[in-house]
């Protein structure tokens, strides 16, 4: 916006020249600040370019600066007319009248941000009109994206134009891409017959023909506001971020579950190997079958198994498996005070007398089902990922068997003792992989259970998880 500087006015004429008066009246005589005035001052050339400077005209209108300047010029013109009639342009000994200073003072006194008067509704109307115009321009600046969607449908149809019935689906595709949830496509025509006219002898229209109509359609309506487009874009990015975080959380959850199951399997394998050694140990056999005991400080004439030997190391290892001795314990093959203290704690928890090592305390120490429950309680399943979108429908399940002619699988949620068996549909490739993995497990080629990531909302398996020891 450019203004030619006013000269300092000094004239002792009783009136201003007739030509100046006439020009002033022509410029400001019909000043009416309404929506027609708003649209008349907008710059329509290069409207679909991206540069922010192209929207400076909207800025001048929505902030009220343009109408304020025009009001100021109108007031200045009337003030000059008054001064000219009264001979006050020079004012005797006073400094000559400066129109620029007067106009600057007017703008400061009447700025829309500071003044609330009869003009306030007008300024608010300009803000609303500016919002509508920004929305139109934001939509028209997306011509490239709309054209790409148009071309994609052309390619899929193997054509160089689109038939009229293809136009609404193209706009629905654009609506979905921009995450508008129907705000654009719902306001567009459903049938373009009579709106877009294919050339004579042709059955389709070019994008350029569509765009000429679309540009006029948008310009004449309040379809979308710029803030709506920006909010839709923000929500789309947020949803994509949440989906990414959810996927990462689920992957970490899968890895954590595999780690827990692997640790459980390792503890059970160690326990089984330990029980195998216990079952062939002579001294422990005497405890179990002949009521022999091992006493830390036997009394005179009291029989006791020796406090040193493999049997002492095996019993200490059992106590370590149950968590009553730490892994860095100094107990080896000698039954010492540390081992005796662990044994007494074990017996106390079992409701037994732990002064001596005896059969009643050894039997529950070797109970495999009880130890398996201990392992599950010691190594619980990790919690499902939370706060990353809708993770509640995603679970890790144990695949039990194929049913219904291998079209479904029966599964059970991992770590949930209350849930019963559930079924999910599977495709041929998934069924073949399940069949192979279950066969390996049955032949003891794979000791680990067959796990899968399941989506309970959509009733499907997302993927089968790798076997334990092969998940990295």
Short mmCIF file of C-alpha atoms in Angstrom, two decimals, residues 179-452:
data_model
loop_
_atom_site.label_atom_id
_atom_site.label_comp_id
_atom_site.label_asym_id
_atom_site.label_seq_id
_atom_site.Cartn_x
_atom_site.Cartn_y
_atom_site.Cartn_z
CA UNK A 179 -8.76 -35.77 6.97
CA UNK A 180 -11.83 -33.55 6.52
CA UNK A 181 -14.29 -36.33 7.43
CA UNK A 182 -16.74 -35.38 4.68
CA UNK A 183 -16.68 -31.60 5.20
CA UNK A 184 -15.67 -30.97 1.59
CA UNK A 185 -17.27 -33.83 -0.35
CA UNK A 186 -20.63 -33.35 1.42
CA UNK A 187 -20.88 -29.79 0.04
CA UNK A 188 -20.01 -30.73 -3.54
CA UNK A 189 -22.53 -31.78 -6.22
CA UNK A 190 -23.38 -35.49 -6.36
CA UNK A 191 -24.08 -35.41 -10.09
CA UNK A 192 -22.10 -33.28 -12.53
CA UNK A 193 -24.43 -33.75 -15.46
CA UNK A 194 -25.12 -30.30 -16.85
CA UNK A 195 -22.38 -28.81 -14.68
CA UNK A 196 -19.34 -30.13 -16.53
CA UNK A 197 -19.80 -30.62 -20.25
CA UNK A 198 -17.48 -33.03 -22.10
CA UNK A 199 -16.35 -31.82 -25.54
CA UNK A 200 -18.49 -32.86 -28.48
CA UNK A 201 -17.95 -36.53 -29.22
CA UNK A 202 -16.11 -37.17 -25.95
CA UNK A 203 -17.29 -38.91 -22.78
CA UNK A 204 -14.90 -37.29 -20.31
CA UNK A 205 -13.63 -33.93 -19.10
CA UNK A 206 -10.09 -32.67 -18.62
CA UNK A 207 -8.82 -31.42 -15.29
CA UNK A 208 -8.48 -27.87 -16.65
CA UNK A 209 -12.21 -27.80 -17.44
CA UNK A 210 -13.04 -29.11 -13.98
CA UNK A 211 -10.74 -26.59 -12.35
CA UNK A 212 -12.32 -23.60 -14.08
CA UNK A 213 -15.69 -24.67 -12.70
CA UNK A 214 -14.27 -25.57 -9.27
CA UNK A 215 -12.52 -22.21 -8.91
CA UNK A 216 -15.77 -20.35 -9.56
CA UNK A 217 -17.70 -22.70 -7.26
CA UNK A 218 -15.27 -22.12 -4.39
CA UNK A 219 -15.00 -18.38 -4.92
CA UNK A 220 -18.77 -17.97 -4.64
CA UNK A 221 -19.17 -20.00 -1.44
CA UNK A 222 -17.99 -20.39 2.12
CA UNK A 223 -16.97 -24.06 1.89
CA UNK A 224 -14.04 -24.42 4.26
CA UNK A 225 -12.19 -22.08 6.56
CA UNK A 226 -8.41 -22.05 6.65
CA UNK A 227 -8.44 -22.98 10.33
CA UNK A 228 -10.53 -26.06 9.47
CA UNK A 229 -7.93 -27.22 6.96
CA UNK A 230 -5.10 -26.59 9.40
CA UNK A 231 -6.86 -28.38 12.25
CA UNK A 232 -7.61 -31.37 10.00
CA UNK A 233 -3.95 -31.51 9.00
CA UNK A 234 -2.88 -31.27 12.65
CA UNK A 235 -5.24 -34.05 13.67
CA UNK A 236 -4.01 -36.23 10.82
CA UNK A 237 -0.39 -35.80 11.91
CA UNK A 238 -1.40 -36.50 15.50
CA UNK A 239 -3.25 -39.68 14.48
CA UNK A 240 -0.26 -40.82 12.42
CA UNK A 241 2.05 -40.16 15.36
CA UNK A 242 -0.25 -42.06 17.74
CA UNK A 243 -0.44 -44.98 15.30
CA UNK A 244 3.36 -45.05 15.05
CA UNK A 245 3.75 -44.92 18.83
CA UNK A 246 1.14 -47.65 19.21
CA UNK A 247 2.96 -49.88 16.74
CA UNK A 248 6.28 -49.28 18.52
CA UNK A 249 4.65 -49.95 21.91
CA UNK A 250 3.10 -53.19 20.63
CA UNK A 251 6.44 -54.33 19.21
CA UNK A 252 8.15 -53.62 22.53
CA UNK A 253 5.33 -55.46 24.29
CA UNK A 254 5.81 -58.47 22.03
CA UNK A 255 9.56 -58.51 22.72
CA UNK A 256 8.95 -58.18 26.45
CA UNK A 257 6.50 -61.10 26.44
CA UNK A 258 8.94 -63.25 24.50
CA UNK A 259 11.64 -62.35 27.02
CA UNK A 260 9.43 -63.32 29.98
CA UNK A 261 8.43 -66.63 28.39
CA UNK A 262 12.04 -67.36 27.53
CA UNK A 263 13.09 -66.69 31.13
CA UNK A 264 10.29 -68.91 32.43
CA UNK A 265 11.31 -71.71 30.11
CA UNK A 266 14.94 -71.37 31.19
CA UNK A 267 14.00 -71.55 34.91
CA UNK A 268 11.84 -74.64 34.34
CA UNK A 269 14.54 -76.36 32.30
CA UNK A 270 17.06 -75.70 35.08
CA UNK A 271 14.60 -77.01 37.67
CA UNK A 272 13.95 -80.16 35.65
CA UNK A 273 17.67 -80.80 35.27
CA UNK A 274 18.14 -80.24 39.00
CA UNK A 275 15.34 -82.69 39.89
CA UNK A 276 16.93 -85.28 37.60
CA UNK A 277 20.16 -85.01 39.60
CA UNK A 278 18.28 -85.04 42.89
CA UNK A 279 16.43 -88.23 41.96
CA UNK A 280 19.67 -90.21 41.59
CA UNK A 281 21.48 -88.80 44.63
CA UNK A 282 22.04 -91.49 47.28
CA UNK A 283 21.84 -89.25 50.37
CA UNK A 284 18.68 -87.47 49.22
CA UNK A 285 17.21 -90.90 48.44
CA UNK A 286 17.83 -91.86 52.04
CA UNK A 287 15.99 -88.72 53.20
CA UNK A 288 13.01 -89.46 50.98
CA UNK A 289 12.79 -93.21 51.52
CA UNK A 290 14.46 -93.95 54.87
CA UNK A 291 13.62 -90.80 56.86
CA UNK A 292 17.28 -89.83 57.11
CA UNK A 293 17.94 -86.22 58.17
CA UNK A 294 20.74 -83.70 58.01
CA UNK A 295 21.41 -81.79 61.23
CA UNK A 296 23.54 -78.68 61.52
CA UNK A 297 24.76 -79.52 65.06
CA UNK A 298 23.76 -83.12 65.86
CA UNK A 299 23.45 -84.15 69.49
CA UNK A 300 25.28 -87.12 70.95
CA UNK A 301 23.97 -90.38 69.50
CA UNK A 302 21.88 -88.37 66.93
CA UNK A 303 22.31 -89.69 63.41
CA UNK A 304 22.83 -87.17 60.61
CA UNK A 305 23.88 -87.22 57.02
CA UNK A 306 27.17 -85.43 56.39
CA UNK A 307 27.01 -81.65 55.96
CA UNK A 308 29.27 -81.79 52.94
CA UNK A 309 28.70 -83.44 49.59
CA UNK A 310 26.63 -83.32 46.41
CA UNK A 311 23.40 -83.73 48.36
CA UNK A 312 24.08 -80.51 50.27
CA UNK A 313 24.82 -78.64 47.02
CA UNK A 314 21.67 -80.01 45.35
CA UNK A 315 19.37 -78.97 48.22
CA UNK A 316 20.99 -75.52 48.26
CA UNK A 317 20.42 -75.24 44.49
CA UNK A 318 16.74 -76.08 45.00
CA UNK A 319 16.46 -73.34 47.62
CA UNK A 320 18.15 -70.96 45.18
CA UNK A 321 15.63 -71.90 42.44
CA UNK A 322 12.79 -70.98 44.77
CA UNK A 323 14.46 -67.69 45.61
CA UNK A 324 15.51 -68.48 49.18
CA UNK A 325 19.21 -68.23 48.33
CA UNK A 326 20.66 -65.59 46.05
CA UNK A 327 22.55 -66.53 42.91
CA UNK A 328 25.78 -65.10 44.34
CA UNK A 329 25.47 -67.18 47.48
CA UNK A 330 28.71 -68.68 48.86
CA UNK A 331 27.04 -72.05 49.48
CA UNK A 332 28.65 -74.77 47.36
CA UNK A 333 28.85 -78.36 48.64
CA UNK A 334 28.92 -77.57 52.35
CA UNK A 335 25.78 -77.03 54.41
CA UNK A 336 26.55 -73.88 56.39
CA UNK A 337 24.62 -71.32 58.43
CA UNK A 338 23.47 -69.45 55.28
CA UNK A 339 21.99 -72.62 53.81
CA UNK A 340 20.42 -73.55 57.17
CA UNK A 341 18.84 -70.10 57.44
CA UNK A 342 17.33 -70.42 53.95
CA UNK A 343 15.99 -73.89 54.83
CA UNK A 344 14.37 -72.67 58.04
CA UNK A 345 12.68 -69.80 56.16
CA UNK A 346 11.39 -72.28 53.56
CA UNK A 347 10.00 -74.59 56.21
CA UNK A 348 8.42 -71.71 58.13
CA UNK A 349 6.54 -70.58 55.02
CA UNK A 350 5.45 -74.18 54.46
CA UNK A 351 4.30 -74.53 58.10
CA UNK A 352 7.04 -77.02 58.99
CA UNK A 353 9.80 -77.33 61.57
CA UNK A 354 13.09 -76.42 59.95
CA UNK A 355 15.59 -77.37 62.64
CA UNK A 356 16.74 -80.33 60.53
CA UNK A 357 16.65 -81.09 56.81
CA UNK A 358 14.02 -83.77 56.39
CA UNK A 359 11.67 -85.46 53.95
CA UNK A 360 8.62 -83.30 54.74
CA UNK A 361 10.47 -80.21 53.66
CA UNK A 362 12.13 -81.80 50.61
CA UNK A 363 8.96 -83.10 48.95
CA UNK A 364 7.31 -79.68 48.40
CA UNK A 365 10.73 -78.28 47.43
CA UNK A 366 10.73 -80.75 44.50
CA UNK A 367 7.08 -80.15 43.47
CA UNK A 368 7.20 -79.27 39.77
CA UNK A 369 3.61 -77.89 39.36
CA UNK A 370 4.09 -75.74 42.46
CA UNK A 371 7.41 -74.49 41.13
CA UNK A 372 5.79 -73.61 37.78
CA UNK A 373 3.23 -71.45 39.62
CA UNK A 374 6.11 -69.83 41.49
CA UNK A 375 7.84 -69.05 38.19
CA UNK A 376 4.68 -67.47 36.74
CA UNK A 377 4.24 -65.35 39.87
CA UNK A 378 7.91 -64.35 39.88
CA UNK A 379 7.98 -63.46 36.19
CA UNK A 380 4.58 -61.86 35.42
CA UNK A 381 3.60 -60.80 31.94
CA UNK A 382 4.33 -57.15 31.10
CA UNK A 383 1.35 -54.81 31.08
CA UNK A 384 -0.20 -53.89 27.76
CA UNK A 385 0.90 -50.55 26.27
CA UNK A 386 -1.30 -47.67 27.35
CA UNK A 387 -1.74 -44.01 26.40
CA UNK A 388 -0.75 -44.70 22.82
CA UNK A 389 -4.17 -44.65 21.16
CA UNK A 390 -6.47 -47.67 21.20
CA UNK A 391 -4.18 -50.43 22.44
CA UNK A 392 -6.92 -52.20 24.42
CA UNK A 393 -7.93 -54.41 21.50
CA UNK A 394 -4.39 -55.69 20.90
CA UNK A 395 -3.30 -58.78 22.85
CA UNK A 396 -0.66 -61.48 22.71
CA UNK A 397 -2.28 -64.91 22.47
CA UNK A 398 -1.13 -68.52 22.60
CA UNK A 399 -2.22 -70.44 19.49
CA UNK A 400 -3.58 -73.82 20.54
CA UNK A 401 -4.89 -75.53 17.39
CA UNK A 402 -6.52 -75.15 13.98
CA UNK A 403 -10.26 -75.83 13.72
CA UNK A 404 -13.09 -75.73 11.15
CA UNK A 405 -11.08 -77.27 8.30
CA UNK A 406 -8.09 -75.09 9.15
CA UNK A 407 -10.05 -71.89 8.51
CA UNK A 408 -9.82 -70.74 12.15
CA UNK A 409 -7.43 -70.94 15.05
CA UNK A 410 -8.26 -71.47 18.69
CA UNK A 411 -6.23 -69.18 20.96
CA UNK A 412 -5.93 -68.17 24.60
CA UNK A 413 -4.73 -64.80 25.87
CA UNK A 414 -1.26 -64.97 27.38
CA UNK A 415 -1.05 -64.16 31.08
CA UNK A 416 -4.82 -64.18 31.65
CA UNK A 417 -6.03 -67.15 33.66
CA UNK A 418 -9.69 -66.08 33.46
CA UNK A 419 -10.19 -65.82 29.71
CA UNK A 420 -11.44 -68.90 27.92
CA UNK A 421 -10.51 -70.03 24.45
CA UNK A 422 -11.31 -67.74 21.50
CA UNK A 423 -11.27 -68.25 17.74
CA UNK A 424 -9.96 -66.09 14.90
CA UNK A 425 -10.28 -66.46 11.15
CA UNK A 426 -7.04 -67.18 9.27
CA UNK A 427 -6.09 -67.23 5.60
CA UNK A 428 -4.47 -70.13 3.78
CA UNK A 429 -0.91 -68.85 4.22
CA UNK A 430 -1.42 -68.18 7.94
CA UNK A 431 -3.01 -71.60 8.38
CA UNK A 432 -0.04 -73.29 6.68
CA UNK A 433 2.42 -71.49 8.97
CA UNK A 434 0.38 -72.36 12.06
CA UNK A 435 0.21 -76.00 10.96
CA UNK A 436 3.99 -76.14 10.47
CA UNK A 437 4.81 -74.48 13.79
CA UNK A 438 2.37 -76.68 15.74
CA UNK A 439 3.85 -79.80 14.09
CA UNK A 440 7.36 -78.74 15.15
CA UNK A 441 6.17 -78.22 18.70
CA UNK A 442 4.48 -81.65 18.77
CA UNK A 443 7.67 -83.28 17.51
CA UNK A 444 9.60 -81.39 20.25
CA UNK A 445 11.60 -79.49 17.63
CA UNK A 446 10.39 -76.27 19.24
CA UNK A 447 9.95 -76.11 22.99
CA UNK A 448 8.37 -72.70 23.01
CA UNK A 449 4.62 -72.05 22.67
CA UNK A 450 3.25 -70.63 19.43
CA UNK A 451 2.40 -66.98 20.10
CA UNK A 452 0.61 -64.43 17.94
#
